[in-house]
Backbone as a chain_set.jsonl record, in Angstrom:
{"seq": "MELAVGNNAPDFSLPTDSGENLSLSDFFDKKNIVLYFYPKDDTPGCTLEAKGFRDKINDFSSLDTVIIGASRDSIKCHASFKAKYSLPFYLISDENAKMLEKYGVWVEKSMFGKKYMGIERTTFLIDKKDKIVRIWENVKVSGHVNEVLEAVKKI", "coords": {"N": [[15.627, 23.414, -4.258], [12.154, 22.445, -2.717], [11.833, 19.352, -1.196], [8.936, 17.858, -1.642], [6.025, 16.009, -0.729], [5.137, 12.505, -3.339], [7.847, 13.549, -4.433], [11.332, 12.296, -5.379], [12.935, 10.308, -3.61], [15.764, 12.133, -2.632], [19.538, 10.662, -3.489], [22.003, 8.966, -1.754], [25.987, 8.222, -0.324], [26.184, 7.577, 2.348], [28.262, 7.141, 5.758], [28.052, 4.747, 8.41], [26.992, 4.18, 11.195], [28.82, 1.356, 11.98], [30.75, 1.675, 10.012], [31.099, 1.195, 7.466], [29.736, 2.657, 3.771], [26.155, 3.774, 3.541], [23.502, 3.682, 1.06], [20.975, 4.51, 0.136], [19.423, 4.417, -2.889], [20.165, 1.565, -2.376], [17.775, -0.419, -0.845], [15.797, 0.72, -2.685], [12.956, -0.911, -4.271], [12.881, -2.943, -2.858], [12.876, -2.467, -0.029], [10.203, -0.424, 2.123], [11.221, 2.963, 3.374], [11.963, 4.533, 6.004], [13.548, 7.571, 6.339], [14.691, 9.607, 9.359], [15.722, 13.052, 11.026], [17.348, 13.845, 13.556], [18.755, 16.537, 15.786], [20.82, 15.976, 17.56], [23.276, 13.241, 18.363], [22.679, 11.589, 22.069], [20.796, 13.542, 23.472], [17.85, 14.781, 25.308], [15.783, 14.627, 24.04], [16.454, 13.331, 21.215], [17.029, 10.694, 22.154], [14.509, 9.909, 22.685], [13.26, 9.46, 20.576], [14.682, 7.73, 18.811], [14.818, 5.456, 20.861], [12.626, 4.983, 20.671], [11.626, 4.0, 18.361], [13.567, 2.192, 17.796], [11.498, 0.35, 19.848], [10.23, -0.355, 17.99], [10.793, -1.503, 16.5], [10.494, -3.871, 15.083], [7.808, -3.97, 14.445], [7.552, -2.481, 12.037], [9.553, -3.655, 10.57], [8.521, -6.132, 10.063], [6.689, -4.776, 7.694], [8.25, -4.593, 5.827], [9.54, -2.54, 6.014], [12.827, -0.181, 6.21], [14.665, 1.498, 9.265], [15.974, 4.26, 9.703], [18.28, 6.498, 10.435], [19.551, 10.416, 11.437], [21.965, 11.958, 11.185], [24.938, 14.842, 12.708], [26.803, 13.76, 14.121], [29.765, 12.36, 14.577], [30.572, 9.252, 12.642], [31.774, 8.07, 15.661], [30.439, 8.995, 17.816], [27.451, 7.987, 16.804], [28.451, 6.008, 17.512], [28.049, 4.692, 19.44], [26.576, 6.619, 21.274], [24.514, 4.667, 19.688], [25.375, 1.831, 20.689], [24.913, 2.232, 23.478], [22.124, 2.376, 23.818], [21.124, 0.624, 22.623], [20.233, 0.584, 19.763], [19.023, -0.891, 16.761], [19.054, -0.269, 14.152], [20.434, 1.358, 11.47], [22.362, 4.468, 11.455], [23.002, 7.085, 9.854], [26.394, 9.555, 9.035], [26.832, 12.868, 9.122], [28.221, 14.971, 8.459], [29.111, 17.092, 6.488], [26.937, 18.333, 6.256], [25.597, 18.035, 3.83], [24.009, 16.203, 2.24], [21.828, 17.081, 4.195], [20.823, 18.856, 3.535], [20.204, 18.668, 0.502], [17.671, 17.478, 1.724], [16.322, 19.607, 2.402], [16.748, 19.486, 6.324], [18.559, 21.312, 7.191], [18.628, 23.974, 8.482], [18.86, 27.201, 9.525], [18.974, 28.061, 12.733], [17.437, 28.899, 16.408], [18.603, 30.541, 19.704], [18.126, 31.588, 22.645], [18.115, 34.561, 21.126], [20.034, 34.586, 19.812], [21.987, 32.84, 16.523], [21.957, 30.193, 14.821], [23.102, 27.116, 12.583], [20.995, 24.462, 12.196], [19.575, 20.752, 12.429], [16.328, 20.423, 11.564], [14.158, 19.141, 13.15], [12.792, 15.752, 11.7], [11.18, 13.627, 9.345], [11.239, 11.558, 7.472], [8.916, 9.011, 4.722], [9.443, 6.724, 2.468], [8.615, 4.991, 0.139], [9.186, 2.576, -1.193], [9.538, 2.485, -4.181], [11.127, 4.489, -4.671], [9.519, 7.13, -4.15], [9.036, 10.004, -2.103], [6.446, 9.458, -0.006], [5.486, 10.781, 2.215], [6.113, 13.47, 4.558], [6.926, 13.906, 7.736], [7.688, 17.582, 9.309], [9.232, 19.418, 11.625], [9.105, 17.615, 14.366], [7.395, 16.687, 17.369], [8.289, 14.583, 19.586], [6.231, 13.105, 21.415], [4.553, 10.02, 20.669], [5.184, 10.19, 18.571], [5.908, 8.266, 16.448], [4.576, 5.764, 16.806], [2.331, 7.623, 15.193], [3.736, 7.591, 12.542], [4.367, 4.858, 12.271], [1.326, 3.251, 11.699], [0.506, 5.059, 8.834], [3.094, 4.134, 6.869], [1.51, 1.445, 7.458], [0.014, 1.989, 5.613], [0.339, 2.225, 2.779]], "CA": [[13.931, 22.714, -4.52], [11.988, 22.062, -1.481], [11.115, 18.612, -1.327], [7.339, 17.126, -1.504], [4.998, 14.671, -1.494], [5.677, 12.769, -4.701], [9.417, 13.61, -4.904], [11.745, 10.836, -5.495], [13.548, 10.91, -2.355], [17.591, 12.191, -3.237], [19.755, 9.395, -2.972], [23.492, 9.71, -0.491], [26.295, 7.728, 0.318], [27.589, 8.036, 3.698], [28.951, 6.453, 6.503], [26.836, 4.702, 9.017], [27.999, 3.709, 12.666], [29.417, 0.597, 11.528], [31.812, 3.064, 8.949], [30.298, 0.894, 6.312], [28.74, 3.239, 3.542], [24.793, 3.546, 3.299], [22.574, 4.248, -0.055], [18.825, 4.998, -0.029], [19.54, 3.028, -2.969], [20.233, 0.273, -1.488], [16.719, -0.691, -0.95], [14.49, 0.496, -3.815], [12.387, -2.53, -4.885], [13.179, -4.165, -1.591], [12.502, -1.744, 1.347], [9.882, 0.936, 2.395], [11.753, 3.422, 4.231], [11.544, 5.678, 7.131], [14.493, 8.342, 6.867], [14.524, 10.419, 10.441], [17.146, 13.675, 11.171], [17.6, 14.303, 14.94], [19.533, 17.237, 16.068], [22.499, 15.262, 18.357], [23.084, 11.943, 19.533], [22.135, 10.927, 23.703], [20.476, 14.419, 24.335], [16.609, 13.925, 25.759], [14.605, 13.956, 22.921], [16.496, 12.428, 19.945], [17.06, 9.535, 22.787], [13.596, 9.16, 23.752], [12.665, 8.987, 19.527], [15.324, 6.988, 19.023], [14.118, 4.061, 21.363], [10.718, 4.566, 19.822], [11.454, 3.336, 16.613], [14.402, 0.552, 18.584], [11.183, -0.365, 20.468], [8.903, -0.735, 17.428], [11.471, -2.566, 15.111], [9.605, -5.418, 14.451], [6.093, -3.661, 13.608], [8.308, -1.858, 11.097], [10.573, -4.731, 9.283], [6.585, -7.242, 9.622], [5.776, -3.766, 7.052], [9.333, -4.366, 5.213], [10.204, -1.236, 6.605], [13.713, -0.353, 7.637], [14.404, 2.872, 9.704], [17.652, 5.224, 9.373], [18.549, 7.549, 12.071], [20.922, 10.782, 10.317], [22.895, 13.203, 11.775], [25.362, 15.013, 11.68], [27.561, 13.348, 14.284], [30.722, 11.294, 14.109], [30.585, 7.34, 13.611], [31.943, 7.279, 16.569], [29.218, 9.278, 18.724], [26.62, 7.186, 16.32], [28.578, 3.956, 17.163], [28.47, 4.789, 21.27], [24.779, 6.192, 20.886], [23.696, 3.0, 19.34], [25.606, 0.815, 21.677], [24.105, 2.299, 24.967], [20.518, 2.105, 23.853], [20.427, -1.045, 21.422], [19.287, 0.453, 18.557], [18.652, -2.259, 16.32], [18.471, 0.558, 12.923], [21.158, 2.852, 10.954], [22.122, 6.142, 11.659], [24.312, 7.878, 9.159], [26.453, 10.669, 9.56], [26.423, 13.482, 7.578], [29.291, 15.765, 8.97], [29.325, 17.956, 6.148], [25.55, 18.479, 5.877], [25.504, 17.903, 2.227], [22.678, 15.676, 2.139], [20.239, 17.743, 4.915], [20.924, 20.456, 2.898], [18.995, 18.312, -0.283], [16.216, 17.121, 2.266], [16.163, 20.752, 3.862], [16.592, 19.774, 7.116], [19.676, 22.27, 7.82], [18.272, 25.432, 8.751], [18.395, 28.249, 10.802], [17.613, 28.61, 14.043], [17.235, 30.976, 17.092], [17.858, 30.289, 20.631], [18.646, 32.74, 23.017], [18.45, 35.447, 21.276], [21.724, 33.804, 19.501], [21.582, 32.582, 15.696], [23.076, 29.766, 14.608], [22.215, 26.46, 11.924], [20.961, 23.463, 12.734], [18.833, 20.445, 11.643], [15.196, 20.647, 12.57], [13.383, 17.0, 13.884], [11.873, 15.24, 9.685], [11.165, 12.383, 9.086], [10.356, 10.901, 5.495], [8.635, 8.215, 5.066], [9.884, 6.845, 1.296], [8.73, 3.775, -0.464], [9.793, 1.267, -2.128], [9.63, 2.899, -5.807], [11.621, 5.924, -3.868], [9.119, 8.036, -3.374], [8.485, 10.557, -0.239], [4.727, 9.24, 0.861], [5.176, 11.453, 3.569], [7.053, 14.154, 5.937], [6.766, 15.305, 9.056], [8.561, 18.46, 9.827], [9.259, 20.431, 13.482], [8.307, 17.043, 14.793], [6.769, 16.722, 18.001], [8.737, 13.638, 19.895], [6.15, 12.839, 21.58], [2.611, 9.722, 19.705], [5.672, 9.878, 16.758], [6.879, 6.461, 15.964], [3.476, 5.554, 16.297], [1.916, 7.843, 13.68], [4.66, 6.939, 11.138], [3.903, 3.485, 11.877], [0.013, 3.376, 10.397], [1.04, 5.091, 7.94], [3.42, 2.735, 7.031], [0.578, 0.514, 7.185], [-1.038, 2.333, 5.001], [1.502, 1.906, 1.715]], "C": [[13.593, 22.051, -3.471], [11.329, 20.219, -1.982], [9.332, 17.808, -1.283], [6.932, 16.07, -1.181], [4.902, 13.805, -2.406], [7.137, 12.524, -5.448], [9.491, 11.912, -5.462], [12.545, 11.781, -4.167], [15.771, 10.613, -3.105], [18.404, 10.729, -2.591], [21.234, 9.793, -2.181], [24.171, 8.499, -0.296], [27.064, 7.924, 0.695], [27.228, 7.395, 4.076], [28.031, 6.018, 8.046], [28.065, 4.502, 10.415], [29.029, 2.444, 12.509], [30.452, 0.925, 10.735], [31.933, 2.404, 7.85], [29.28, 2.372, 5.056], [27.241, 2.609, 3.054], [24.782, 4.273, 1.628], [21.723, 4.261, 0.318], [19.121, 3.58, -0.716], [19.513, 1.649, -2.966], [18.461, -0.611, -1.36], [16.115, -0.145, -1.654], [14.666, -0.609, -4.298], [12.661, -3.553, -3.62], [12.429, -3.569, -0.664], [11.587, -0.465, 1.417], [11.036, 1.19, 3.26], [11.565, 4.769, 5.193], [13.013, 6.204, 7.617], [14.013, 10.003, 7.897], [16.326, 11.324, 10.763], [16.199, 13.991, 12.584], [18.794, 15.589, 15.094], [21.258, 17.0, 16.076], [22.517, 13.824, 19.058], [22.893, 12.171, 21.645], [21.91, 12.548, 24.367], [18.736, 14.062, 24.228], [16.082, 13.683, 24.526], [15.439, 13.036, 21.857], [16.731, 10.769, 21.095], [15.631, 9.073, 22.893], [12.757, 8.825, 21.606], [13.939, 7.63, 18.697], [15.236, 5.498, 19.35], [12.386, 4.091, 20.811], [10.661, 3.36, 19.093], [12.392, 2.376, 17.515], [12.881, -0.141, 19.365], [10.194, -1.01, 19.444], [9.424, -2.026, 16.321], [10.671, -3.654, 14.554], [8.412, -5.477, 14.005], [7.056, -2.959, 12.418], [8.809, -2.746, 10.295], [9.609, -5.764, 9.033], [6.242, -6.37, 8.243], [6.599, -3.511, 6.224], [9.522, -3.523, 4.864], [11.94, -1.188, 7.09], [14.182, 1.643, 7.808], [15.853, 3.439, 9.764], [16.67, 6.396, 10.113], [20.012, 8.516, 10.904], [21.086, 12.184, 11.009], [23.579, 14.15, 11.576], [27.084, 14.621, 12.424], [28.214, 12.739, 13.71], [29.549, 9.883, 13.971], [30.773, 7.213, 14.775], [31.262, 7.067, 17.698], [27.849, 8.662, 17.841], [26.831, 5.118, 17.417], [27.947, 3.879, 19.099], [26.752, 5.323, 21.488], [23.85, 4.515, 21.383], [24.141, 1.516, 19.865], [24.759, 0.558, 22.805], [22.34, 1.989, 25.015], [19.947, 1.206, 22.911], [19.929, -1.159, 20.463], [19.908, -0.745, 17.543], [18.377, -1.704, 14.368], [20.487, 1.123, 12.515], [21.181, 3.832, 11.18], [23.621, 6.256, 10.738], [24.997, 9.264, 9.427], [26.688, 11.742, 8.917], [27.232, 15.251, 8.492], [29.608, 16.992, 7.941], [27.914, 19.108, 5.584], [25.396, 18.998, 4.963], [23.833, 17.247, 1.607], [21.578, 16.106, 3.1], [20.464, 18.658, 4.151], [19.763, 19.942, 1.885], [17.752, 17.634, 0.414], [15.688, 17.862, 2.954], [16.26, 20.768, 4.98], [17.327, 20.886, 7.915], [19.294, 23.813, 7.733], [18.647, 25.827, 10.362], [17.722, 28.339, 11.799], [17.785, 29.25, 15.24], [17.335, 29.783, 18.52], [18.569, 31.378, 21.471], [19.099, 33.951, 22.809], [19.039, 35.912, 19.426], [20.92, 32.941, 17.524], [22.129, 31.793, 14.535], [22.195, 27.893, 13.354], [22.559, 24.914, 13.008], [20.223, 21.927, 12.413], [17.732, 20.514, 13.1], [14.912, 18.664, 12.065], [12.464, 17.317, 12.323], [11.802, 13.705, 9.739], [10.77, 12.239, 7.746], [9.949, 9.995, 5.983], [8.68, 7.619, 3.097], [9.411, 5.519, 1.504], [8.954, 3.531, -1.664], [10.347, 1.364, -3.585], [10.52, 4.488, -5.696], [10.72, 7.428, -3.667], [8.384, 8.951, -2.514], [6.708, 10.471, -0.555], [4.205, 10.154, 1.205], [6.116, 12.318, 4.078], [6.157, 15.076, 6.756], [7.334, 16.027, 9.17], [7.942, 19.046, 11.219], [8.272, 19.552, 14.205], [8.429, 16.354, 16.404], [7.239, 15.266, 18.397], [7.765, 12.446, 20.134], [4.377, 11.177, 20.681], [3.889, 9.613, 18.266], [5.933, 9.226, 16.182], [5.623, 6.861, 16.198], [2.441, 6.055, 15.333], [2.649, 7.759, 12.888], [4.118, 5.38, 10.703], [2.332, 2.983, 11.581], [0.418, 4.303, 9.693], [1.74, 5.076, 6.949], [2.643, 1.484, 6.507], [-0.218, 0.64, 5.682], [-0.27, 2.301, 2.95], [1.05, 0.754, 0.99]], "O": [[14.326, 21.155, -3.053], [10.556, 19.993, -2.912], [9.117, 17.104, -0.296], [7.616, 15.07, -1.398], [3.962, 14.38, -2.954], [7.506, 11.832, -6.397], [8.726, 10.99, -5.746], [12.704, 12.962, -3.858], [16.506, 9.753, -3.589], [18.074, 10.005, -1.651], [21.497, 10.989, -2.057], [23.445, 7.527, -0.084], [28.184, 8.263, 0.312], [26.261, 6.751, 3.668], [27.435, 6.886, 8.684], [29.284, 4.615, 10.549], [30.146, 2.635, 12.989], [31.333, 0.082, 10.906], [32.796, 2.804, 7.069], [28.292, 2.945, 5.516], [27.031, 1.542, 2.477], [25.602, 5.036, 1.118], [21.78, 3.729, 1.427], [19.169, 2.444, -0.243], [18.816, 0.839, -3.578], [18.329, -1.565, -2.127], [15.03, -0.594, -1.286], [15.662, -1.239, -4.654], [12.602, -4.782, -3.633], [11.325, -4.048, -0.404], [12.017, 0.551, 0.872], [11.732, 0.328, 3.796], [11.02, 5.829, 4.883], [13.637, 5.801, 8.599], [13.398, 11.004, 7.531], [17.459, 10.844, 10.775], [15.003, 14.246, 12.726], [19.783, 15.453, 14.375], [22.244, 17.343, 15.424], [21.898, 13.449, 20.053], [23.139, 13.268, 22.145], [22.503, 12.921, 25.38], [18.287, 13.307, 23.367], [15.966, 12.557, 24.042], [14.976, 11.908, 21.692], [16.503, 9.714, 20.503], [15.455, 7.889, 23.178], [11.826, 8.034, 21.464], [13.494, 6.691, 18.039], [15.45, 4.559, 18.582], [11.426, 3.331, 20.693], [10.05, 2.292, 19.118], [11.655, 1.58, 18.099], [13.042, -1.349, 19.541], [9.458, -1.945, 19.758], [8.875, -2.935, 15.698], [10.451, -3.992, 13.391], [7.865, -6.406, 13.411], [6.75, -3.791, 11.565], [8.468, -2.626, 9.119], [9.674, -6.359, 7.957], [5.524, -7.004, 7.471], [6.395, -2.49, 5.567], [9.72, -3.278, 3.674], [12.38, -1.873, 8.013], [14.099, 2.588, 7.023], [16.794, 2.658, 9.901], [15.536, 6.845, 10.282], [20.865, 8.053, 10.147], [20.35, 13.149, 11.216], [23.366, 14.731, 10.512], [28.163, 14.883, 11.892], [27.928, 12.344, 12.58], [28.518, 9.541, 14.549], [30.12, 6.326, 15.324], [31.164, 6.069, 18.413], [26.869, 9.033, 18.487], [26.226, 4.092, 17.727], [27.509, 2.879, 19.668], [25.856, 4.541, 21.805], [23.254, 3.855, 22.234], [23.598, 0.435, 19.637], [24.153, -0.45, 23.167], [21.61, 1.554, 25.905], [18.792, 1.038, 22.517], [19.346, -2.135, 19.991], [21.0, -1.309, 17.614], [17.788, -2.377, 13.523], [21.442, 1.162, 13.29], [20.115, 4.447, 11.204], [24.748, 5.776, 10.861], [24.323, 10.128, 9.989], [26.786, 11.466, 7.721], [26.672, 16.264, 8.912], [30.306, 17.902, 8.389], [27.886, 20.13, 4.898], [25.104, 20.19, 4.873], [22.951, 17.695, 0.875], [20.458, 15.619, 2.944], [19.838, 19.619, 4.599], [18.619, 20.376, 2.019], [16.837, 17.245, -0.311], [14.89, 17.587, 3.85], [15.98, 21.881, 5.424], [16.929, 21.335, 8.99], [19.731, 24.625, 6.917], [18.713, 25.341, 11.491], [16.528, 28.563, 11.994], [18.371, 30.329, 15.141], [16.703, 28.734, 18.645], [19.521, 32.0, 21.0], [19.926, 34.561, 23.486], [18.803, 36.716, 18.524], [19.746, 32.615, 17.354], [22.628, 32.301, 13.531], [20.991, 27.642, 13.399], [23.389, 24.483, 13.808], [20.628, 22.001, 11.253], [17.802, 20.58, 14.327], [15.208, 17.727, 11.324], [11.849, 18.296, 11.901], [12.551, 12.887, 10.272], [9.953, 12.922, 7.129], [10.146, 9.692, 7.16], [7.85, 8.205, 2.401], [9.576, 4.88, 2.543], [8.923, 4.08, -2.765], [11.231, 0.679, -4.099], [10.485, 5.382, -6.541], [11.128, 8.487, -3.189], [7.214, 8.723, -2.207], [5.991, 11.26, -1.171], [3.078, 10.575, 0.946], [7.232, 11.8, 4.038], [5.387, 16.036, 6.719], [8.406, 15.428, 9.262], [6.81, 19.12, 11.696], [7.174, 19.921, 14.622], [9.372, 15.613, 16.682], [6.712, 14.432, 17.661], [7.892, 11.323, 19.648], [3.321, 11.646, 20.258], [3.606, 9.091, 17.188], [6.321, 9.56, 15.062], [5.293, 8.021, 15.955], [1.734, 5.271, 14.702], [1.961, 7.932, 11.882], [3.714, 4.871, 9.658], [2.423, 1.894, 11.014], [1.359, 4.592, 10.433], [1.412, 5.786, 5.998], [2.917, 0.747, 5.56], [-0.779, -0.18, 4.955], [-1.114, 2.445, 2.065], [1.747, 0.275, 0.096]]}, "num_chains": 1, "name": "protein.A"}
């Protein structure tokens, strides 16, 4: 099933950069959630996106919204990435790609004629009632964080 606006967001329980498990349901009835999927820690586009969310964290927090970044990178890799750029939000690790598949972001990609599986940069905005409010697919990093922030303001 492909996820769409109005669907409930699939719950998960995955390890964070600190080694603790985090579930989406931890935030239901309390916080809006920006769940963003990115290909790889410490790569140019992913770093720009993470720093963008970092720089706007106070704006998101004031709107009762948490940021969660997700990739297949290990907890150790996430912890290093988070420390290097002072990222004040959760990074979750889905090394087996099960949650990535649930969200439809684990897709076949192609580079230089070679096909491989990878993460399609995608962001989900989920409200306090567990409903998907907005989905951004094939995200272009430039301007994305501001667009997400504007959408949160309309919830």
